[in-house]
């Protein structure tokens, strides 16, 4: 059973379980992609990479989607990580979805680019060339969107893609998620699409299950709209759907 409510302009859909959340989100996403493809030759999608997306991506694979008409991007990546490491976000997407379907194109950030600033410019140019139609988002335990942690998040960021240093809370989350064994293993810097670039996209889907995200979801839905919780800006976007389960929504005022 899904409970629906709004927070500002943000549409919230609460499922009982993570599995149900994934199924509900995937069904609605697949229908929207189909609708878009009925009036466009191609659809450009930015994908989030995190364990929070597992159920959603698995459910998305059960739907008939013309992947050969989809151009795929990912929204952030650790600087310096081996692209084939299990923790690399590109590898996450390969394992969960892109090894199972065949999009028209897949555009990965290069974590080992000799010049990370030039890599930011290259990726920004791709996004300008193929503007995204849809974004699949997660929300961090500290409220981050992509790798825009509170201390580096700007709602008026002039950049489309930038280099960031990762907040301690963000790096600890990577251990909580089971991606790394210790803080010393977690990279300190990353490439990320910025908040204005994400908000420029017409349709956003935020998939955020689990008790660990409860405080972030409370701040997103009920806190002040400011960069102390970057995800709070979602309440101002014209078309965002936030999918939560009972655990992640447990602190939200309804």
Short mmCIF file of C-alpha atoms in Angstrom, two decimals:
data_model
loop_
_atom_site.label_atom_id
_atom_site.label_comp_id
_atom_site.label_asym_id
_atom_site.label_seq_id
_atom_site.Cartn_x
_atom_site.Cartn_y
_atom_site.Cartn_z
CA UNK A 1 0.00 0.00 0.00
CA UNK A 2 1.30 3.45 -0.95
CA UNK A 3 0.58 6.60 1.03
CA UNK A 4 0.86 9.87 -0.87
CA UNK A 5 1.35 13.43 0.40
CA UNK A 6 3.11 16.62 -0.65
CA UNK A 7 5.79 18.83 0.86
CA UNK A 8 5.90 22.13 -0.96
CA UNK A 9 5.96 21.10 -4.62
CA UNK A 10 7.51 17.76 -3.71
CA UNK A 11 5.35 14.69 -4.28
CA UNK A 12 6.04 12.00 -1.67
CA UNK A 13 5.04 8.34 -2.07
CA UNK A 14 5.56 6.12 0.97
CA UNK A 15 5.63 2.34 0.60
CA UNK A 16 5.64 -0.25 3.37
CA UNK A 17 8.93 -1.87 2.33
CA UNK A 18 12.05 -1.27 0.26
CA UNK A 19 10.93 -3.89 -2.24
CA UNK A 20 7.54 -2.26 -2.71
CA UNK A 21 9.20 1.14 -3.02
CA UNK A 22 11.41 -0.16 -5.83
CA UNK A 23 8.49 -1.72 -7.67
CA UNK A 24 6.30 1.39 -7.38
CA UNK A 25 9.07 3.70 -8.57
CA UNK A 26 10.09 1.42 -11.43
CA UNK A 27 6.53 1.09 -12.70
CA UNK A 28 6.03 4.85 -12.77
CA UNK A 29 9.45 5.51 -14.29
CA UNK A 30 8.94 2.91 -17.02
CA UNK A 31 5.57 4.44 -17.93
CA UNK A 32 7.09 7.90 -18.15
CA UNK A 33 10.00 6.71 -20.31
CA UNK A 34 7.50 5.05 -22.64
CA UNK A 35 5.49 8.26 -22.83
CA UNK A 36 8.61 10.31 -23.58
CA UNK A 37 9.70 7.90 -26.31
CA UNK A 38 6.31 8.27 -27.96
CA UNK A 39 7.24 11.90 -28.76
CA UNK A 40 11.06 11.88 -28.76
CA UNK A 41 13.58 9.79 -30.66
CA UNK A 42 15.87 9.41 -27.63
CA UNK A 43 15.75 9.94 -23.86
CA UNK A 44 18.72 11.03 -21.76
CA UNK A 45 18.86 9.78 -18.16
CA UNK A 46 21.23 10.51 -15.27
CA UNK A 47 21.59 7.55 -12.88
CA UNK A 48 22.45 7.58 -9.18
CA UNK A 49 24.85 4.93 -7.87
CA UNK A 50 24.22 3.69 -4.33
CA UNK A 51 22.80 0.67 -2.49
CA UNK A 52 19.59 2.68 -2.02
CA UNK A 53 18.97 2.20 -5.75
CA UNK A 54 19.26 -1.61 -5.75
CA UNK A 55 15.59 -2.53 -5.51
CA UNK A 56 14.54 0.16 -7.94
CA UNK A 57 17.08 -0.80 -10.60
CA UNK A 58 16.24 -4.50 -10.23
CA UNK A 59 12.55 -3.73 -10.66
CA UNK A 60 13.24 -1.46 -13.63
CA UNK A 61 14.78 -4.41 -15.45
CA UNK A 62 11.44 -6.24 -15.31
CA UNK A 63 9.78 -3.62 -17.52
CA UNK A 64 9.92 -3.48 -21.30
CA UNK A 65 11.95 -0.38 -22.09
CA UNK A 66 13.52 0.53 -25.43
CA UNK A 67 16.99 0.86 -23.99
CA UNK A 68 18.47 1.26 -27.47
CA UNK A 69 16.88 4.73 -27.49
CA UNK A 70 18.32 5.80 -24.13
CA UNK A 71 21.56 7.69 -23.46
CA UNK A 72 22.81 7.07 -19.94
CA UNK A 73 24.92 9.23 -17.64
CA UNK A 74 26.00 8.87 -14.05
CA UNK A 75 26.09 11.74 -11.63
CA UNK A 76 29.25 11.34 -9.56
CA UNK A 77 32.45 9.36 -9.17
CA UNK A 78 35.41 9.06 -6.81
CA UNK A 79 38.61 10.67 -8.08
CA UNK A 80 41.45 8.18 -8.44
CA UNK A 81 39.51 4.97 -7.93
CA UNK A 82 40.08 2.02 -10.24
CA UNK A 83 37.10 2.01 -12.66
CA UNK A 84 36.80 -1.75 -12.14
CA UNK A 85 36.80 -1.54 -8.33
CA UNK A 86 33.54 -2.70 -6.76
CA UNK A 87 33.15 0.69 -5.05
CA UNK A 88 33.41 2.69 -8.29
CA UNK A 89 30.06 4.16 -9.22
CA UNK A 90 30.51 3.35 -12.89
CA UNK A 91 31.14 -0.26 -11.94
CA UNK A 92 28.03 -0.20 -9.72
CA UNK A 93 25.89 0.80 -12.69
CA UNK A 94 27.55 -1.74 -14.98
CA UNK A 95 26.84 -4.54 -12.53
CA UNK A 96 23.29 -3.52 -11.64
CA UNK A 97 21.92 -2.50 -15.01
CA UNK A 98 24.22 -1.77 -17.96
CA UNK A 99 25.52 -5.34 -18.18
CA UNK A 100 21.90 -6.48 -18.51
CA UNK A 101 20.54 -4.00 -21.06
CA UNK A 102 22.03 -2.16 -24.03
CA UNK A 103 21.46 1.60 -24.03
CA UNK A 104 22.23 3.61 -27.15
CA UNK A 105 25.14 5.16 -25.27
CA UNK A 106 26.64 5.13 -21.78
CA UNK A 107 28.75 8.05 -20.62
CA UNK A 108 30.95 7.41 -17.60
CA UNK A 109 33.01 9.92 -15.71
CA UNK A 110 36.68 8.94 -15.83
CA UNK A 111 37.94 8.64 -12.24
CA UNK A 112 41.54 8.33 -13.36
CA UNK A 113 41.64 11.29 -15.74
CA UNK A 114 45.06 12.95 -15.56
CA UNK A 115 43.36 16.34 -15.32
CA UNK A 116 40.16 16.14 -13.22
CA UNK A 117 39.23 19.73 -14.06
CA UNK A 118 39.38 18.92 -17.75
CA UNK A 119 37.26 15.82 -17.09
CA UNK A 120 34.65 18.08 -15.48
CA UNK A 121 34.61 20.24 -18.60
CA UNK A 122 34.35 17.19 -20.86
CA UNK A 123 31.40 15.79 -18.93
CA UNK A 124 29.67 19.18 -18.73
CA UNK A 125 29.96 19.46 -22.50
CA UNK A 126 28.30 16.06 -22.92
CA UNK A 127 25.41 17.12 -20.68
CA UNK A 128 25.02 20.29 -22.72
CA UNK A 129 25.10 18.30 -25.95
CA UNK A 130 22.54 15.78 -24.67
CA UNK A 131 20.46 17.55 -22.00
CA UNK A 132 18.99 15.11 -19.49
CA UNK A 133 15.27 14.39 -19.55
CA UNK A 134 15.20 12.40 -16.30
CA UNK A 135 17.32 12.11 -13.16
CA UNK A 136 17.30 9.17 -10.75
CA UNK A 137 18.43 10.53 -7.38
CA UNK A 138 19.42 9.29 -3.99
CA UNK A 139 19.75 11.44 -0.87
CA UNK A 140 22.72 11.05 1.45
CA UNK A 141 22.54 10.62 5.20
CA UNK A 142 23.69 14.25 5.48
CA UNK A 143 21.15 15.38 2.89
CA UNK A 144 23.55 15.53 -0.03
CA UNK A 145 22.43 15.34 -3.66
CA UNK A 146 24.99 13.56 -5.83
CA UNK A 147 28.24 14.43 -4.01
CA UNK A 148 27.12 17.96 -3.17
CA UNK A 149 27.66 17.71 0.58
CA UNK A 150 26.44 20.67 2.68
CA UNK A 151 29.81 22.41 2.80
CA UNK A 152 30.23 22.37 -1.00
CA UNK A 153 26.57 22.62 -2.06
CA UNK A 154 25.43 25.79 -3.81
CA UNK A 155 21.92 26.31 -5.10
CA UNK A 156 23.32 28.88 -7.56
CA UNK A 157 26.48 26.97 -8.48
CA UNK A 158 27.89 28.36 -11.75
CA UNK A 159 29.44 24.99 -12.64
CA UNK A 160 27.69 21.99 -14.19
CA UNK A 161 30.27 19.43 -13.03
CA UNK A 162 32.91 20.08 -10.39
CA UNK A 163 35.53 18.60 -8.07
CA UNK A 164 34.52 18.32 -4.41
CA UNK A 165 36.09 17.17 -1.18
CA UNK A 166 33.85 14.73 0.65
CA UNK A 167 32.50 15.53 4.09
CA UNK A 168 33.42 13.12 6.93
CA UNK A 169 29.73 12.18 7.30
CA UNK A 170 29.54 11.32 3.62
CA UNK A 171 32.67 9.20 3.77
CA UNK A 172 31.36 7.39 6.88
CA UNK A 173 28.15 6.61 5.00
CA UNK A 174 30.19 4.67 2.46
CA UNK A 175 31.31 2.41 5.32
CA UNK A 176 27.75 2.16 6.68
CA UNK A 177 26.61 1.12 3.20
CA UNK A 178 29.19 -1.68 3.22
CA UNK A 179 31.18 -0.24 0.33
CA UNK A 180 34.43 0.21 2.27
CA UNK A 181 35.83 -1.41 5.42
CA UNK A 182 37.49 1.65 6.93
CA UNK A 183 37.54 5.43 6.60
CA UNK A 184 41.09 5.34 5.30
CA UNK A 185 39.93 3.37 2.27
CA UNK A 186 37.27 5.92 1.27
CA UNK A 187 38.47 8.45 -1.31
CA UNK A 188 38.55 12.05 -0.15
CA UNK A 189 37.58 13.74 -3.42
CA UNK A 190 35.07 13.19 -6.20
CA UNK A 191 33.60 14.52 -9.41
CA UNK A 192 29.94 15.49 -9.20
CA UNK A 193 27.15 17.03 -11.22
CA UNK A 194 26.08 20.18 -9.38
CA UNK A 195 22.69 20.97 -7.89
CA UNK A 196 21.58 23.56 -10.49
CA UNK A 197 22.47 21.13 -13.28
CA UNK A 198 20.31 18.44 -11.65
CA UNK A 199 17.42 20.83 -10.98
CA UNK A 200 17.51 22.03 -14.59
CA UNK A 201 16.15 18.62 -15.63
CA UNK A 202 12.37 18.46 -16.12
CA UNK A 203 11.67 15.21 -14.26
CA UNK A 204 13.36 13.95 -11.10
CA UNK A 205 12.78 10.69 -9.22
CA UNK A 206 14.35 10.39 -5.76
CA UNK A 207 14.55 6.84 -4.40
CA UNK A 208 15.39 6.88 -0.68
CA UNK A 209 14.68 3.85 1.55
CA UNK A 210 15.99 2.79 4.98
CA UNK A 211 16.06 4.00 8.58
CA UNK A 212 19.54 5.47 8.08
CA UNK A 213 17.97 8.14 5.86
CA UNK A 214 15.19 9.12 8.28
CA UNK A 215 16.82 12.33 9.51
CA UNK A 216 17.78 13.37 5.99
CA UNK A 217 14.21 12.80 4.79
CA UNK A 218 12.85 14.80 7.74
CA UNK A 219 15.15 17.70 6.84
CA UNK A 220 14.30 17.36 3.16
CA UNK A 221 10.55 17.47 3.78
CA UNK A 222 10.15 19.62 6.89
CA UNK A 223 13.37 21.55 7.47
CA UNK A 224 14.39 24.94 6.11
CA UNK A 225 15.37 25.11 2.45
CA UNK A 226 19.08 25.71 2.72
CA UNK A 227 22.35 24.00 1.94
CA UNK A 228 22.67 22.50 5.43
CA UNK A 229 20.39 19.89 3.82
CA UNK A 230 20.98 20.21 0.09
CA UNK A 231 18.05 17.91 -0.72
CA UNK A 232 15.62 20.43 0.80
CA UNK A 233 15.82 22.34 -2.50
CA UNK A 234 13.78 19.53 -4.08
CA UNK A 235 10.67 21.12 -2.53
CA UNK A 236 11.01 23.98 -5.04
CA UNK A 237 11.30 21.91 -8.23
CA UNK A 238 8.30 21.68 -10.55
CA UNK A 239 8.31 17.89 -10.88
CA UNK A 240 10.04 15.69 -8.30
CA UNK A 241 8.65 12.47 -6.87
CA UNK A 242 10.27 11.22 -3.66
CA UNK A 243 9.86 7.49 -2.99
CA UNK A 244 10.34 6.49 0.64
CA UNK A 245 9.54 3.51 2.80
CA UNK A 246 8.06 3.61 6.30
CA UNK A 247 11.53 3.60 7.86
CA UNK A 248 13.00 6.49 5.87
CA UNK A 249 9.78 8.50 6.35
CA UNK A 250 9.45 7.72 10.06
CA UNK A 251 10.30 11.29 11.20
CA UNK A 252 8.28 13.19 8.60
CA UNK A 253 5.36 15.28 9.85
CA UNK A 254 2.15 14.25 8.11
#
